[in-house]
Tab-separated table of C-alpha atoms in Angstrom:
chain	number	residue	atom	x	y	z
A	1190	UNK	CA	-112.872	114.181	151.419
A	1191	UNK	CA	-113.681	117.790	151.372
A	1192	UNK	CA	-111.413	120.626	151.513
A	1193	UNK	CA	-111.802	123.233	153.317
A	1194	UNK	CA	-110.361	126.517	151.221
A	1195	UNK	CA	-110.018	129.541	153.910
A	1196	UNK	CA	-109.879	132.707	152.011
A	1197	UNK	CA	-106.668	135.013	152.541
A	1198	UNK	CA	-105.002	137.966	151.610
A	1199	UNK	CA	-102.742	137.302	148.382
A	1200	UNK	CA	-100.831	140.533	148.580
A	1201	UNK	CA	-99.304	138.039	151.469
A	1202	UNK	CA	-95.772	139.185	151.219
A	1203	UNK	CA	-92.887	136.106	151.391
A	1204	UNK	CA	-90.592	137.561	154.011
A	1205	UNK	CA	-94.059	137.526	157.004
A	1206	UNK	CA	-93.805	133.871	156.337
A	1207	UNK	CA	-89.521	134.058	156.675
A	1208	UNK	CA	-90.288	135.405	160.070
A	1209	UNK	CA	-91.925	133.700	161.784
A	1210	UNK	CA	-90.873	132.335	165.027
A	1211	UNK	CA	-90.248	128.357	164.921
A	1212	UNK	CA	-87.579	129.171	162.774
A	1213	UNK	CA	-87.917	127.250	159.214
A	1214	UNK	CA	-86.250	129.464	156.772
A	1215	UNK	CA	-88.740	127.831	153.695
A	1216	UNK	CA	-86.785	127.641	150.448
A	1217	UNK	CA	-87.774	129.559	148.348
A	1218	UNK	CA	-88.358	128.519	145.593
A	1219	UNK	CA	-90.976	125.785	148.454
A	1220	UNK	CA	-92.459	129.445	149.451
A	1221	UNK	CA	-92.957	130.398	146.986
A	1222	UNK	CA	-94.113	127.637	145.196
A	1223	UNK	CA	-97.116	127.127	148.299
A	1224	UNK	CA	-98.081	130.089	148.547
A	1225	UNK	CA	-98.245	130.512	145.006
A	1226	UNK	CA	-100.946	127.740	144.773
A	1227	UNK	CA	-103.036	130.723	146.064
A	1228	UNK	CA	-102.700	132.291	142.060
A	1229	UNK	CA	-102.934	129.560	140.566
A	1230	UNK	CA	-99.428	129.298	139.859
A	1231	UNK	CA	-98.331	126.539	141.793
A	1232	UNK	CA	-98.214	123.663	138.337
A	1233	UNK	CA	-96.581	125.828	136.050
A	1234	UNK	CA	-93.615	125.847	138.648
A	1235	UNK	CA	-93.792	121.877	139.743
A	1236	UNK	CA	-94.323	121.328	135.510
A	1237	UNK	CA	-90.454	122.886	135.264
A	1238	UNK	CA	-88.522	121.266	137.996
A	1239	UNK	CA	-89.855	117.911	137.064
A	1240	UNK	CA	-89.748	117.875	133.063
A	1241	UNK	CA	-90.281	114.646	132.323
A	1242	UNK	CA	-89.305	112.592	135.362
A	1243	UNK	CA	-92.305	110.793	135.245
A	1244	UNK	CA	-94.385	110.519	138.209
A	1245	UNK	CA	-91.285	112.845	140.131
A	1246	UNK	CA	-94.922	115.675	140.075
A	1247	UNK	CA	-97.192	113.864	141.161
A	1248	UNK	CA	-94.403	113.037	144.051
A	1249	UNK	CA	-93.531	116.971	144.609
A	1250	UNK	CA	-97.138	118.222	144.687
A	1251	UNK	CA	-97.808	115.592	147.950
A	1252	UNK	CA	-94.668	116.677	149.059
A	1253	UNK	CA	-95.501	120.313	149.541
A	1254	UNK	CA	-99.415	119.669	149.841
A	1255	UNK	CA	-98.564	117.677	153.737
A	1256	UNK	CA	-95.815	120.403	154.000
A	1257	UNK	CA	-98.324	122.958	154.792
A	1258	UNK	CA	-99.734	120.683	156.425
A	1259	UNK	CA	-97.423	120.383	159.098
A	1260	UNK	CA	-96.869	123.723	159.036
A	1261	UNK	CA	-99.913	124.993	159.655
A	1262	UNK	CA	-100.072	122.810	162.268
A	1263	UNK	CA	-96.838	123.313	164.486
A	1264	UNK	CA	-98.677	126.777	163.943
A	1265	UNK	CA	-102.276	126.265	164.452
A	1266	UNK	CA	-101.163	127.955	168.363
A	1267	UNK	CA	-98.757	129.703	167.871
A	1268	UNK	CA	-99.386	131.842	165.045
A	1269	UNK	CA	-102.532	130.918	164.302
A	1270	UNK	CA	-103.068	133.599	160.690
A	1271	UNK	CA	-99.599	131.485	159.926
A	1272	UNK	CA	-101.422	128.530	160.430
A	1273	UNK	CA	-104.269	130.058	158.030
A	1274	UNK	CA	-102.377	130.764	155.349
A	1275	UNK	CA	-100.001	127.572	154.794
A	1276	UNK	CA	-103.454	125.201	155.464
A	1277	UNK	CA	-105.241	127.008	153.009
A	1278	UNK	CA	-102.846	126.256	150.666
A	1279	UNK	CA	-102.289	123.032	151.610
A	1280	UNK	CA	-105.607	122.592	150.803
A	1281	UNK	CA	-105.809	123.860	147.067
A	1282	UNK	CA	-102.901	121.558	145.830
A	1283	UNK	CA	-104.751	118.699	147.749
A	1284	UNK	CA	-107.166	119.711	145.508
A	1285	UNK	CA	-105.253	120.186	142.619
A	1286	UNK	CA	-104.323	116.599	143.014
A	1287	UNK	CA	-107.739	114.687	143.222
A	1288	UNK	CA	-108.093	116.755	140.155
A	1289	UNK	CA	-105.276	115.261	138.831
A	1290	UNK	CA	-106.660	112.411	139.904
A	1291	UNK	CA	-110.043	111.912	137.883
A	1292	UNK	CA	-107.673	110.415	134.706
A	1293	UNK	CA	-105.902	108.527	136.126
A	1294	UNK	CA	-109.302	105.085	135.306
A	1295	UNK	CA	-107.359	104.932	131.646
A	1296	UNK	CA	-103.895	103.960	133.017
A	1297	UNK	CA	-105.394	101.708	135.968
A	1298	UNK	CA	-107.748	99.635	133.709
A	1299	UNK	CA	-105.486	99.290	131.135
A	1300	UNK	CA	-102.538	97.768	134.216
A	1301	UNK	CA	-105.374	95.746	135.150
A	1302	UNK	CA	-106.033	94.548	131.082
A	1303	UNK	CA	-102.168	93.672	131.017
A	1304	UNK	CA	-102.173	92.253	134.148
A	1305	UNK	CA	-105.058	89.850	133.901
A	1306	UNK	CA	-105.077	87.187	136.352
A	1307	UNK	CA	-101.293	87.624	137.581
A	1308	UNK	CA	-99.708	85.099	135.570
A	1309	UNK	CA	-96.329	86.158	135.882
A	1310	UNK	CA	-96.535	86.416	138.946
A	1311	UNK	CA	-94.178	83.853	141.469
A	1312	UNK	CA	-96.148	82.610	143.091
A	1313	UNK	CA	-100.402	81.502	144.116
A	1314	UNK	CA	-99.979	84.433	147.002
A	1315	UNK	CA	-99.140	87.698	144.635
A	1316	UNK	CA	-101.447	87.067	142.559
A	1317	UNK	CA	-104.671	86.794	145.002
A	1318	UNK	CA	-103.067	90.060	145.657
A	1319	UNK	CA	-102.987	91.534	142.382
A	1320	UNK	CA	-105.630	90.351	141.298
A	1321	UNK	CA	-107.633	91.860	144.386
A	1322	UNK	CA	-105.816	94.966	144.400
A	1323	UNK	CA	-106.737	95.875	141.137
A	1324	UNK	CA	-110.463	94.833	141.296
A	1325	UNK	CA	-110.291	97.513	144.380
A	1326	UNK	CA	-108.395	100.118	142.388
A	1327	UNK	CA	-111.022	99.539	139.525
A	1328	UNK	CA	-113.797	100.120	142.266
A	1329	UNK	CA	-112.127	103.465	144.450
A	1330	UNK	CA	-111.478	105.736	141.291
A	1331	UNK	CA	-115.048	105.825	139.878
A	1332	UNK	CA	-116.159	106.416	144.500
A	1333	UNK	CA	-113.850	109.003	144.256
A	1334	UNK	CA	-115.567	110.774	140.915
A	1335	UNK	CA	-118.729	110.035	142.571
A	1336	UNK	CA	-117.116	112.431	146.232
A	1337	UNK	CA	-115.881	114.456	143.453
A	1338	UNK	CA	-118.759	115.523	141.357
A	1339	UNK	CA	-120.418	116.361	144.860
A	1340	UNK	CA	-118.052	118.080	146.820
A	1341	UNK	CA	-117.444	120.747	143.295
A	1342	UNK	CA	-121.541	121.306	143.854
A	1343	UNK	CA	-121.614	119.993	140.205
A	1344	UNK	CA	-124.746	117.232	141.209
A	1345	UNK	CA	-126.841	116.714	143.828
A	1346	UNK	CA	-125.482	113.981	145.753
A	1347	UNK	CA	-128.065	112.310	148.648
A	1348	UNK	CA	-125.770	110.895	151.836
A	1349	UNK	CA	-122.659	112.105	150.960
A	1350	UNK	CA	-121.497	111.906	153.755
A	1351	UNK	CA	-121.731	108.228	153.408
A	1352	UNK	CA	-119.486	108.225	149.911
A	1353	UNK	CA	-116.693	110.374	151.847
A	1354	UNK	CA	-116.910	107.012	154.280
A	1355	UNK	CA	-117.722	104.555	151.675
A	1356	UNK	CA	-114.575	106.198	149.979
A	1357	UNK	CA	-112.096	105.846	152.691
A	1358	UNK	CA	-112.572	102.806	153.518
A	1359	UNK	CA	-111.975	102.267	149.430
A	1360	UNK	CA	-108.241	103.906	150.207
A	1361	UNK	CA	-107.335	101.572	153.287
A	1362	UNK	CA	-108.036	98.578	151.346
A	1363	UNK	CA	-105.765	100.085	148.665
A	1364	UNK	CA	-102.883	101.113	151.178
A	1365	UNK	CA	-103.495	97.261	152.924
A	1366	UNK	CA	-103.476	95.573	149.367
A	1367	UNK	CA	-100.414	96.826	148.501
A	1368	UNK	CA	-98.873	95.850	151.400
A	1369	UNK	CA	-99.406	93.047	151.511
A	1370	UNK	CA	-98.068	92.869	147.572
A	1371	UNK	CA	-94.719	94.526	148.828
A	1372	UNK	CA	-93.922	92.753	151.726
A	1373	UNK	CA	-94.791	89.298	150.475
A	1374	UNK	CA	-92.488	90.244	147.730
A	1375	UNK	CA	-89.990	91.521	149.859
A	1376	UNK	CA	-89.975	88.585	151.591
A	1377	UNK	CA	-89.324	86.009	148.439
A	1378	UNK	CA	-86.712	88.333	147.424
A	1379	UNK	CA	-85.410	87.231	151.329
A	1380	UNK	CA	-85.519	83.910	150.324
A	1381	UNK	CA	-83.724	83.682	146.960
A	1382	UNK	CA	-80.907	86.186	148.795
A	1383	UNK	CA	-80.599	83.197	151.934
A	1384	UNK	CA	-80.557	80.174	149.841
A	1385	UNK	CA	-78.244	83.011	147.473
A	1386	UNK	CA	-74.798	81.040	149.300
A	1387	UNK	CA	-72.400	83.350	148.844
A	1388	UNK	CA	-73.343	87.123	148.972
A	1389	UNK	CA	-70.630	88.015	146.562
A	1390	UNK	CA	-72.375	86.790	143.725
A	1391	UNK	CA	-75.120	89.206	143.591
A	1392	UNK	CA	-73.977	92.224	141.528
A	1393	UNK	CA	-74.923	95.687	143.339
A	1394	UNK	CA	-77.764	96.456	141.193
A	1395	UNK	CA	-80.436	93.330	143.421
A	1396	UNK	CA	-79.440	94.050	146.287
A	1397	UNK	CA	-79.715	97.484	146.123
A	1398	UNK	CA	-83.490	96.658	144.660
A	1399	UNK	CA	-84.002	94.794	147.935
A	1400	UNK	CA	-83.343	97.189	149.871
A	1401	UNK	CA	-85.374	100.049	147.933
A	1402	UNK	CA	-88.523	97.613	148.868
A	1403	UNK	CA	-87.395	98.224	152.874
A	1404	UNK	CA	-88.008	101.481	151.613
A	1405	UNK	CA	-91.190	101.206	150.181
A	1406	UNK	CA	-91.945	99.233	152.764
A	1407	UNK	CA	-91.837	102.531	155.266
A	1408	UNK	CA	-93.523	104.565	152.769
A	1409	UNK	CA	-96.644	102.737	152.020
A	1410	UNK	CA	-96.943	101.482	155.719
A	1411	UNK	CA	-97.609	105.979	156.405
A	1412	UNK	CA	-99.942	105.531	153.465
A	1413	UNK	CA	-101.967	103.392	155.526
A	1414	UNK	CA	-101.490	104.886	158.725
A	1415	UNK	CA	-102.574	107.536	157.270
A	1416	UNK	CA	-105.924	106.300	155.152
A	1417	UNK	CA	-106.647	105.283	158.737
A	1418	UNK	CA	-107.241	108.331	159.983
A	1419	UNK	CA	-109.274	109.603	157.554
A	1420	UNK	CA	-112.486	106.537	158.818
A	1421	UNK	CA	-115.137	107.464	161.369
A	1422	UNK	CA	-113.964	108.332	164.411
A	1423	UNK	CA	-114.879	104.248	166.628
A	1424	UNK	CA	-113.002	102.582	163.136
A	1425	UNK	CA	-108.941	101.712	164.703
A	1426	UNK	CA	-107.759	105.890	164.899
A	1427	UNK	CA	-110.413	106.969	162.025
A	1428	UNK	CA	-110.109	110.840	163.626
A	1429	UNK	CA	-107.704	110.202	165.795
A	1430	UNK	CA	-104.381	112.502	163.967
A	1431	UNK	CA	-104.142	115.593	164.562
A	1432	UNK	CA	-103.486	118.235	161.553
A	1433	UNK	CA	-99.344	118.248	162.625
A	1434	UNK	CA	-99.734	114.135	162.961
A	1435	UNK	CA	-100.765	113.975	159.554
A	1436	UNK	CA	-98.436	116.288	157.989
A	1437	UNK	CA	-95.103	114.984	158.879
A	1438	UNK	CA	-95.998	111.363	157.908
A	1439	UNK	CA	-97.421	112.162	154.415
A	1440	UNK	CA	-94.511	114.889	153.753
A	1441	UNK	CA	-92.789	111.961	155.805
A	1442	UNK	CA	-93.633	109.749	152.272
A	1443	UNK	CA	-93.645	111.915	149.938
A	1444	UNK	CA	-89.655	111.737	151.341
A	1445	UNK	CA	-89.272	108.231	150.460
A	1446	UNK	CA	-91.113	108.235	147.145
A	1447	UNK	CA	-89.195	111.280	145.246
A	1448	UNK	CA	-85.983	109.674	147.330
A	1449	UNK	CA	-87.412	106.161	145.840
A	1450	UNK	CA	-88.058	107.579	141.601
A	1451	UNK	CA	-84.301	109.038	142.192
A	1452	UNK	CA	-82.538	106.060	143.555
A	1453	UNK	CA	-83.817	104.195	140.863
A	1454	UNK	CA	-82.951	106.362	137.742
A	1455	UNK	CA	-80.012	105.792	138.933
A	1456	UNK	CA	-80.018	102.591	139.005
A	1457	UNK	CA	-80.692	102.251	135.601
A	1458	UNK	CA	-78.300	104.202	134.299
């Protein structure tokens, strides 16, 4: 996907954003991080916040990206200059996330090899979904690389828009299969819980994990709505979501993702 990067002044004072008419008062770190993306300073700040917390850094980047898009969409007509600056910040963070994904295929290949044919899955449906999802993801990453190379004009790619469309289709398939796997796993766990005669026999950890899976279903459903919106117009709701709506969906999804990471960390203590 291509990203528009409007040029904005690097000397824009932070106070000007904090005086916007919607009454939003950004936490200094978040506002600082969003603006500093234009100075190529966001990654060190995020790394300083997250430390060794696994995937929190990518979720924080996602939250910053879509919260900036949310503000840009909200102010599109109210304050075009402010909207432009936040749209630029969102685009820069989005570009950074796309660049970081260039190396994701290595762990993906390792995971697919370890997963194999899904012999450890609880049933055949989970096996089929798991193997199919891995195949889609293994195809998705090289396609995204081609789009990235074309976007940055590193290689001359004919019909770049078609590659973008194929990239969106594989993204939709990947999210959909992930959603189906999560829902199937939730259903199997629910059946086990229903067969338990005495609910008090279940430990807190088991129940908490089951509830967190419900959060996963909501989060991935939001990602699916967003992914479908990137399809060409005429396909489902492709191209029909506004910047404000995309920003709200992405921000909520990232927030749920961060919550899940910290909840799982507390659970494993």
